[in-house]
Short mmCIF file of N, CA and C in Angstrom, two decimals:
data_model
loop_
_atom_site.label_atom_id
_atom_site.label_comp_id
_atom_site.label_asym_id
_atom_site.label_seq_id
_atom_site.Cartn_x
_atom_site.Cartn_y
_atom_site.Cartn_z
N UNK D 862 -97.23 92.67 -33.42
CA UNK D 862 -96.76 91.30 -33.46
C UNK D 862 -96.38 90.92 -34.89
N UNK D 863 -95.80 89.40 -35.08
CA UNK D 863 -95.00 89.23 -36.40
C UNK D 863 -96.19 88.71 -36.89
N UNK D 864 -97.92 88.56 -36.48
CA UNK D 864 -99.16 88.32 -37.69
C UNK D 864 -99.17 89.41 -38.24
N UNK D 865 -99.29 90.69 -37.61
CA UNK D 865 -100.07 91.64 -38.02
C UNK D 865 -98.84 92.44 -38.91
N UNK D 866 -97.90 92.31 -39.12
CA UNK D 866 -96.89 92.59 -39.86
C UNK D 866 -97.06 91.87 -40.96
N UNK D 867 -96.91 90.24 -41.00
CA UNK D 867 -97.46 89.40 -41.84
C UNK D 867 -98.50 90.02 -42.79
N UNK D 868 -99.43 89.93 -42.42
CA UNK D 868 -100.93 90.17 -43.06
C UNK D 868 -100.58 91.75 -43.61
N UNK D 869 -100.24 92.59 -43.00
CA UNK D 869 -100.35 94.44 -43.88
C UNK D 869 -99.21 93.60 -44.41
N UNK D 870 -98.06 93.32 -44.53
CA UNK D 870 -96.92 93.40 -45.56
C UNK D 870 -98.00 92.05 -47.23
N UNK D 871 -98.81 90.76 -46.81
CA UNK D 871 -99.46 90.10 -47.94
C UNK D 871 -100.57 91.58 -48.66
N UNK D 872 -101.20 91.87 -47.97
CA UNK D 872 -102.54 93.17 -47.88
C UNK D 872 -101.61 93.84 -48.88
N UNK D 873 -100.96 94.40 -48.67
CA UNK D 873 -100.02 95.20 -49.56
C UNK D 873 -99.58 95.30 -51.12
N UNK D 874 -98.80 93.81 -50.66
CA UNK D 874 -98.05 93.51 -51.59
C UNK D 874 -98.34 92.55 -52.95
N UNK D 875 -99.56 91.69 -52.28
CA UNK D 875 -100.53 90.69 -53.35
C UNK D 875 -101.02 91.23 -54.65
N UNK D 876 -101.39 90.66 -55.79
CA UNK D 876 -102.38 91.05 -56.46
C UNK D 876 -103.28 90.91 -56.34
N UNK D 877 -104.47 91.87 -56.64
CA UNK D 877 -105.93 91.40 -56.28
C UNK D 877 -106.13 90.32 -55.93
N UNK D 878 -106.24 89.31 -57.44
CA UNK D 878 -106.62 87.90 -57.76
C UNK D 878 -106.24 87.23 -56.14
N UNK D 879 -104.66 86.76 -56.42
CA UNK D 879 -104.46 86.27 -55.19
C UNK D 879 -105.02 86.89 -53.62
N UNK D 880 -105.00 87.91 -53.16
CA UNK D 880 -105.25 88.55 -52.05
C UNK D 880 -106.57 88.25 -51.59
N UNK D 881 -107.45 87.83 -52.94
CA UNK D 881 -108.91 87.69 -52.84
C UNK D 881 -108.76 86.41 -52.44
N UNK D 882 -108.08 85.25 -53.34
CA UNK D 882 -107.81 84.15 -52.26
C UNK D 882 -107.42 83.76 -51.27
N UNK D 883 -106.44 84.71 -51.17
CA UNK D 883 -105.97 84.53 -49.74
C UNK D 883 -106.75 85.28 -48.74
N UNK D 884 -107.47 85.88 -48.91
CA UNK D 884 -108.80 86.52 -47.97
C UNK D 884 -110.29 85.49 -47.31
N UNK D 885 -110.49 84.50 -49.02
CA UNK D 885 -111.41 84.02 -48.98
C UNK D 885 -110.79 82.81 -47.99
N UNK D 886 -109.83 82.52 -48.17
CA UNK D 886 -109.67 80.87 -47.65
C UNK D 886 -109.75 80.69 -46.63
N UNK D 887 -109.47 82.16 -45.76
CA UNK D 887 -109.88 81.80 -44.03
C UNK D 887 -111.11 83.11 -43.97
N UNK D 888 -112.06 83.02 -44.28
CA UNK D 888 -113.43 83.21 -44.45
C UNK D 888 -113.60 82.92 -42.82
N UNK D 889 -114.30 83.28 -42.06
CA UNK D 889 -114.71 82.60 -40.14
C UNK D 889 -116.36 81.98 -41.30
N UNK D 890 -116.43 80.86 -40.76
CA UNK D 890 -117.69 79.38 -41.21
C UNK D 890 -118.57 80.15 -39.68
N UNK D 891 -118.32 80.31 -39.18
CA UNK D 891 -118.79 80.16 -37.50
C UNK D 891 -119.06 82.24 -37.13
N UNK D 892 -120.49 82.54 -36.87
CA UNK D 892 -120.10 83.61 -36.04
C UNK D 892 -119.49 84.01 -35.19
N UNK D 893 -120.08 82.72 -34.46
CA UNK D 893 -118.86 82.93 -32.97
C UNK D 893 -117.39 82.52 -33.08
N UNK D 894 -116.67 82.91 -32.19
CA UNK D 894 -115.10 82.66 -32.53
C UNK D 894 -114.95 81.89 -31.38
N UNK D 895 -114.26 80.62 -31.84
CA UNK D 895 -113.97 79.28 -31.10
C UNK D 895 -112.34 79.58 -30.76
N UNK D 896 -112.49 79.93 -29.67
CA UNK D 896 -111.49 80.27 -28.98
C UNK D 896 -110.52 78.69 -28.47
N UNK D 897 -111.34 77.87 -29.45
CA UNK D 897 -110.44 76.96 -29.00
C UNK D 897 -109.74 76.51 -30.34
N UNK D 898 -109.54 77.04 -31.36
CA UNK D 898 -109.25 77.09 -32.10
C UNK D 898 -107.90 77.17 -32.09
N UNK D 899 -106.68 76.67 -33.30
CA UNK D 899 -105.41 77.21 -33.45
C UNK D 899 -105.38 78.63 -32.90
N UNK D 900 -103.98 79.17 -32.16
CA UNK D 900 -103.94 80.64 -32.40
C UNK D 900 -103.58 81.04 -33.75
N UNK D 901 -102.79 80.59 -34.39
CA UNK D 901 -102.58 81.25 -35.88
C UNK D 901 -103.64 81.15 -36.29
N UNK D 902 -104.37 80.34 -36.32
CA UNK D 902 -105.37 80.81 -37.54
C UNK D 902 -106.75 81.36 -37.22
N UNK D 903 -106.54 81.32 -35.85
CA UNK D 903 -107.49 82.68 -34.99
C UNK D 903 -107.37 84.08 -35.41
N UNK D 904 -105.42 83.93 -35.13
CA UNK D 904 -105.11 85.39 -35.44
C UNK D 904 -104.90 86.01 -36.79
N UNK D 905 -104.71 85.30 -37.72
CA UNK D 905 -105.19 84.81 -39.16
C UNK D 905 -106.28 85.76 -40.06
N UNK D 906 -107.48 85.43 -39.11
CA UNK D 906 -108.96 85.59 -39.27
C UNK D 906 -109.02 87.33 -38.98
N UNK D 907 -108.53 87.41 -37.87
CA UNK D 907 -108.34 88.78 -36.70
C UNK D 907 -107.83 89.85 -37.62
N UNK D 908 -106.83 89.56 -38.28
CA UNK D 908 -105.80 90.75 -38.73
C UNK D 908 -106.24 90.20 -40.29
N UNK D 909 -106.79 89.38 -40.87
CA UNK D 909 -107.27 89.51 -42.13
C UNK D 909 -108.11 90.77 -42.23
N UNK D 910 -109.33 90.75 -41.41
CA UNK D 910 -110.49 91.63 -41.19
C UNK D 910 -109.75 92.90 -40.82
N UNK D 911 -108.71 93.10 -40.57
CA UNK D 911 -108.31 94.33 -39.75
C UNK D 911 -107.84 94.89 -41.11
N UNK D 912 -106.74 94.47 -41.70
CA UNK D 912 -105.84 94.58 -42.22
C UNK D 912 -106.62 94.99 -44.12
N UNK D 913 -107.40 94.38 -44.62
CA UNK D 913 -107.56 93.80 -45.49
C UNK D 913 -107.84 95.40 -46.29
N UNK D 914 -108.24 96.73 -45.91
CA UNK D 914 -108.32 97.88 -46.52
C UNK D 914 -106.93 98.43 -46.97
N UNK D 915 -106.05 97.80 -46.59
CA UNK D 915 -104.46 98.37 -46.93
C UNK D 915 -103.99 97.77 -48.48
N UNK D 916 -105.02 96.71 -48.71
CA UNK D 916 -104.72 96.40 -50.20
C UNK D 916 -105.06 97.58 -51.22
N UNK D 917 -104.51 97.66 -52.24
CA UNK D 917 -104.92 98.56 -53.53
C UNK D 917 -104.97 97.74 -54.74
N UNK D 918 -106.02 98.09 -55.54
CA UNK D 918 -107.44 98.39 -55.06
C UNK D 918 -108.08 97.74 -53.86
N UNK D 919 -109.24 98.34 -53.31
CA UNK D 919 -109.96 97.66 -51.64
C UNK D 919 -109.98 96.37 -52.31
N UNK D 920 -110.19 95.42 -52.25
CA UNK D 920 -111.37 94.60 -51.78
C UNK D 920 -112.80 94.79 -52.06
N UNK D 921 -113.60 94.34 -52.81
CA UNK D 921 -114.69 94.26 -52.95
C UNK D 921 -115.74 94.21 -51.77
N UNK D 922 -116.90 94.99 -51.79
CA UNK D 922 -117.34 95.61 -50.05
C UNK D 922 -117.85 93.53 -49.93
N UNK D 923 -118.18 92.93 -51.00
CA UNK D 923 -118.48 91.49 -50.84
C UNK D 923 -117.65 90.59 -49.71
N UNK D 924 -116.69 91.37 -50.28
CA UNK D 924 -115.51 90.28 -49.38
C UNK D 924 -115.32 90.67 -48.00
N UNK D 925 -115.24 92.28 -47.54
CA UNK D 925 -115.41 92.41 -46.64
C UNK D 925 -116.61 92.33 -45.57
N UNK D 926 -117.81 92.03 -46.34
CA UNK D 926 -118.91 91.71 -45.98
C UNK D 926 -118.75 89.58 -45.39
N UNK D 927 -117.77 89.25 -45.40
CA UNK D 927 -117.65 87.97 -45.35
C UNK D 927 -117.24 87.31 -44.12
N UNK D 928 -116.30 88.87 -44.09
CA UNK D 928 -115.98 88.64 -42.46
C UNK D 928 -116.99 89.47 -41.13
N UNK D 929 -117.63 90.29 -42.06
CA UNK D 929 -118.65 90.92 -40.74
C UNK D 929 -119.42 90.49 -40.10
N UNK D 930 -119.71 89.76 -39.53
CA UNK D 930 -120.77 88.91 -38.74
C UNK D 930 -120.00 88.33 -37.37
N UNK D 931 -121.21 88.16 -36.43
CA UNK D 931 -120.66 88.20 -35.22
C UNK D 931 -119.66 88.09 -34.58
N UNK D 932 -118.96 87.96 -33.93
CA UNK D 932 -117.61 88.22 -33.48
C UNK D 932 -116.85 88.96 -34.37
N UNK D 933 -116.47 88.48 -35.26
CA UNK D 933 -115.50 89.06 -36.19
C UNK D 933 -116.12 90.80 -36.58
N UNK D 934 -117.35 91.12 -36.28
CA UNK D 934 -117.46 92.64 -36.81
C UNK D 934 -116.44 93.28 -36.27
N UNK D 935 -115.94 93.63 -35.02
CA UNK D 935 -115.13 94.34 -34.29
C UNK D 935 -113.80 94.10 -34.67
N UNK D 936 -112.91 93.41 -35.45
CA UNK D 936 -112.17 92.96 -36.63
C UNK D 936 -111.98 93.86 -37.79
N UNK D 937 -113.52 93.55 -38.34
CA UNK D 937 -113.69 93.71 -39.85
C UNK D 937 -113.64 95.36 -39.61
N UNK D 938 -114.34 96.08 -39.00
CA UNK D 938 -115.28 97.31 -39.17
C UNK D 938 -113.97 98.56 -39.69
N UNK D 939 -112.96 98.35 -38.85
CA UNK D 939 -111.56 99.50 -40.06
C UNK D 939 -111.50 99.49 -41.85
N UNK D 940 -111.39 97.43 -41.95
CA UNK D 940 -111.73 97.83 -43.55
C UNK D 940 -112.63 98.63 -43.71
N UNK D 941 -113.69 97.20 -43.06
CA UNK D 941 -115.32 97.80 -43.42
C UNK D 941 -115.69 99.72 -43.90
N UNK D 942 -115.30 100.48 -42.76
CA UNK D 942 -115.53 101.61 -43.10
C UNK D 942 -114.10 102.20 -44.17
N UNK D 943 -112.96 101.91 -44.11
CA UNK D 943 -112.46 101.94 -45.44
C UNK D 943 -112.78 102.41 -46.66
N UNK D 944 -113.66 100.89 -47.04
CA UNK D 944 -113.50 100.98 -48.56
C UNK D 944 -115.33 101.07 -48.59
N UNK D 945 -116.05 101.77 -47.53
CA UNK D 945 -117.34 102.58 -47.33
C UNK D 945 -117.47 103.48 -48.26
N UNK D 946 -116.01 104.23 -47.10
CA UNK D 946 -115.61 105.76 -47.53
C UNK D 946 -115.38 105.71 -48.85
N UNK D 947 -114.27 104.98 -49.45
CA UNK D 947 -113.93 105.01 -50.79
C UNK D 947 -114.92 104.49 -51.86
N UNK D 948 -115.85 104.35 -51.71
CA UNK D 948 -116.63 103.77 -52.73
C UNK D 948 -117.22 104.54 -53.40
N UNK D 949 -117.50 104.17 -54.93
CA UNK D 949 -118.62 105.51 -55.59
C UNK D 949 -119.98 105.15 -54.96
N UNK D 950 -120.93 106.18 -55.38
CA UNK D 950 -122.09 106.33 -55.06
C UNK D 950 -122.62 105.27 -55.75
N UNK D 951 -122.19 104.64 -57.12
CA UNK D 951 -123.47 103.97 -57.87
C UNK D 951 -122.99 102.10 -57.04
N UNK D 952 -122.12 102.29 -56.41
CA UNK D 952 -121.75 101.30 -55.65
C UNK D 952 -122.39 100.63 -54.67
N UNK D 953 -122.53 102.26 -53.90
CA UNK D 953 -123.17 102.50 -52.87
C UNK D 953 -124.09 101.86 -53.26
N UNK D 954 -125.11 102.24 -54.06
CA UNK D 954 -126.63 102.12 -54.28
C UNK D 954 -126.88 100.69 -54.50
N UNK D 955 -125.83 100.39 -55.48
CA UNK D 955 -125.82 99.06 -55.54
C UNK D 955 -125.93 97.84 -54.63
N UNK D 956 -125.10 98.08 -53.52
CA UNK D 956 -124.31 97.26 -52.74
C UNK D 956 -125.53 97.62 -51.32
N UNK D 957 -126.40 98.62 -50.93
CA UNK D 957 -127.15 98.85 -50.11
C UNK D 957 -127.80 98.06 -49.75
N UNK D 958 -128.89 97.12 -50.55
CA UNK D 958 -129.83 96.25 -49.87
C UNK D 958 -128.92 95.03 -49.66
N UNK D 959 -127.50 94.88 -49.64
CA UNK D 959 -126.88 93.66 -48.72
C UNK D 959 -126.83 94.37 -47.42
N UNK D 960 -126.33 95.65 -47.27
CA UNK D 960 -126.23 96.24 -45.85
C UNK D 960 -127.49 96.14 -45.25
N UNK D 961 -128.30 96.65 -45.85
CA UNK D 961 -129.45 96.46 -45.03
C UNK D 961 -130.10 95.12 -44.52
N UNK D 962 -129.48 94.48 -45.28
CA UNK D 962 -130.19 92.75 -44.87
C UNK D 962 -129.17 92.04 -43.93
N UNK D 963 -128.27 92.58 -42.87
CA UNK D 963 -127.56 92.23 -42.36
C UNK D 963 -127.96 92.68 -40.74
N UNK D 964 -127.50 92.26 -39.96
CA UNK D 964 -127.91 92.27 -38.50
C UNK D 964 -127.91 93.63 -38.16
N UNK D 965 -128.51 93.99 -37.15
CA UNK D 965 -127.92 95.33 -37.12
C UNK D 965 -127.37 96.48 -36.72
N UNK D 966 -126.17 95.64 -35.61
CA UNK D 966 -125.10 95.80 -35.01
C UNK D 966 -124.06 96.36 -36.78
N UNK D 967 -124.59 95.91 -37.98
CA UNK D 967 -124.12 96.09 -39.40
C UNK D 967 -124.47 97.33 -40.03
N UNK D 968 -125.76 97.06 -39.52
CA UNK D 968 -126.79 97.79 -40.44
C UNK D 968 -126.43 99.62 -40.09
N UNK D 969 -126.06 99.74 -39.23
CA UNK D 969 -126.08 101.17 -39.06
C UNK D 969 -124.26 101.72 -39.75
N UNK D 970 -123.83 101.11 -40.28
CA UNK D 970 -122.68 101.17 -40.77
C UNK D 970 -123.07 101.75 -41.84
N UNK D 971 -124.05 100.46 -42.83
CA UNK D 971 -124.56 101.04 -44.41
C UNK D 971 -125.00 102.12 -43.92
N UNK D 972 -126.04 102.41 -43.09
CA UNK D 972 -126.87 103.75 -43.33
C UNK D 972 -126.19 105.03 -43.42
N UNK D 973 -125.08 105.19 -42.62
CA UNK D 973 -123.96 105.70 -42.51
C UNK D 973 -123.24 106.05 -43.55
N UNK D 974 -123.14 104.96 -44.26
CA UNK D 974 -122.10 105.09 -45.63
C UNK D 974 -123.60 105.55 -46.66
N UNK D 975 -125.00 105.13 -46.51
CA UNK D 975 -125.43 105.81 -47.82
C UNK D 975 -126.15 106.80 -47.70
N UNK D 976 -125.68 107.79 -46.48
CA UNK D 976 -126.06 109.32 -46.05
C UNK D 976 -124.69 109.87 -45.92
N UNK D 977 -123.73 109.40 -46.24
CA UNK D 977 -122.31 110.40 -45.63
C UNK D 977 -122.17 111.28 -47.34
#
């Protein structure tokens, strides 16, 4: 569709700085997804989380950690494991006790990323 074209062609083409804003600003407030919501900015949310590993450099695992939570994990989880994979180890180590303090439909993602 012309979102998901949208979003990989911004993902792409942004600089960090901006991309990070334009990531943060439709943040989901709500686990659940209010389907009664605009569709754009449903689908917005949808293909942010999808999309958002096609930037260079990733995304900070923070940011993608913003959209992981309920509903939206099944969204997020392509970056999510993304910029997993790409991360250094001292990252890893770093960034671990947020994975672990996350639900844990999440949680088996980190464990994943800090045994692979």
């Amino acid at each position: 569709s012309s979102e998901v074209a949208l979003i990989k062609g911004i993902c792409t083409l942004l600089a960090q700085k901006e991309l990070l804003d334009f990531i943060k600003k439709y943040v989901p407030t709500e686990s659940k997804i209010d389907w009664s919501q605009p569709k754009p900015e449903l689908s917005l949310r949808k293909f942010i989380g999808t999309g958002m590993h096609l930037a260079r450099p990733h995304p900070p695992l923070a940011v993608a950690l913003l959209y992981a939570k309920g509903d939206y994990l099944q969204y997020v989880l392509p970056s999510l494991n993304a910029i997993l994979y790409n991360i250094s180890a001292t990252n890893i180590a770093d960034n671990l006790p947020k994975l672990l303090n996350t639900p844990v439909s999440l949680q088996q993602h980190g464990i994943r990323a800090a045994f692979f």
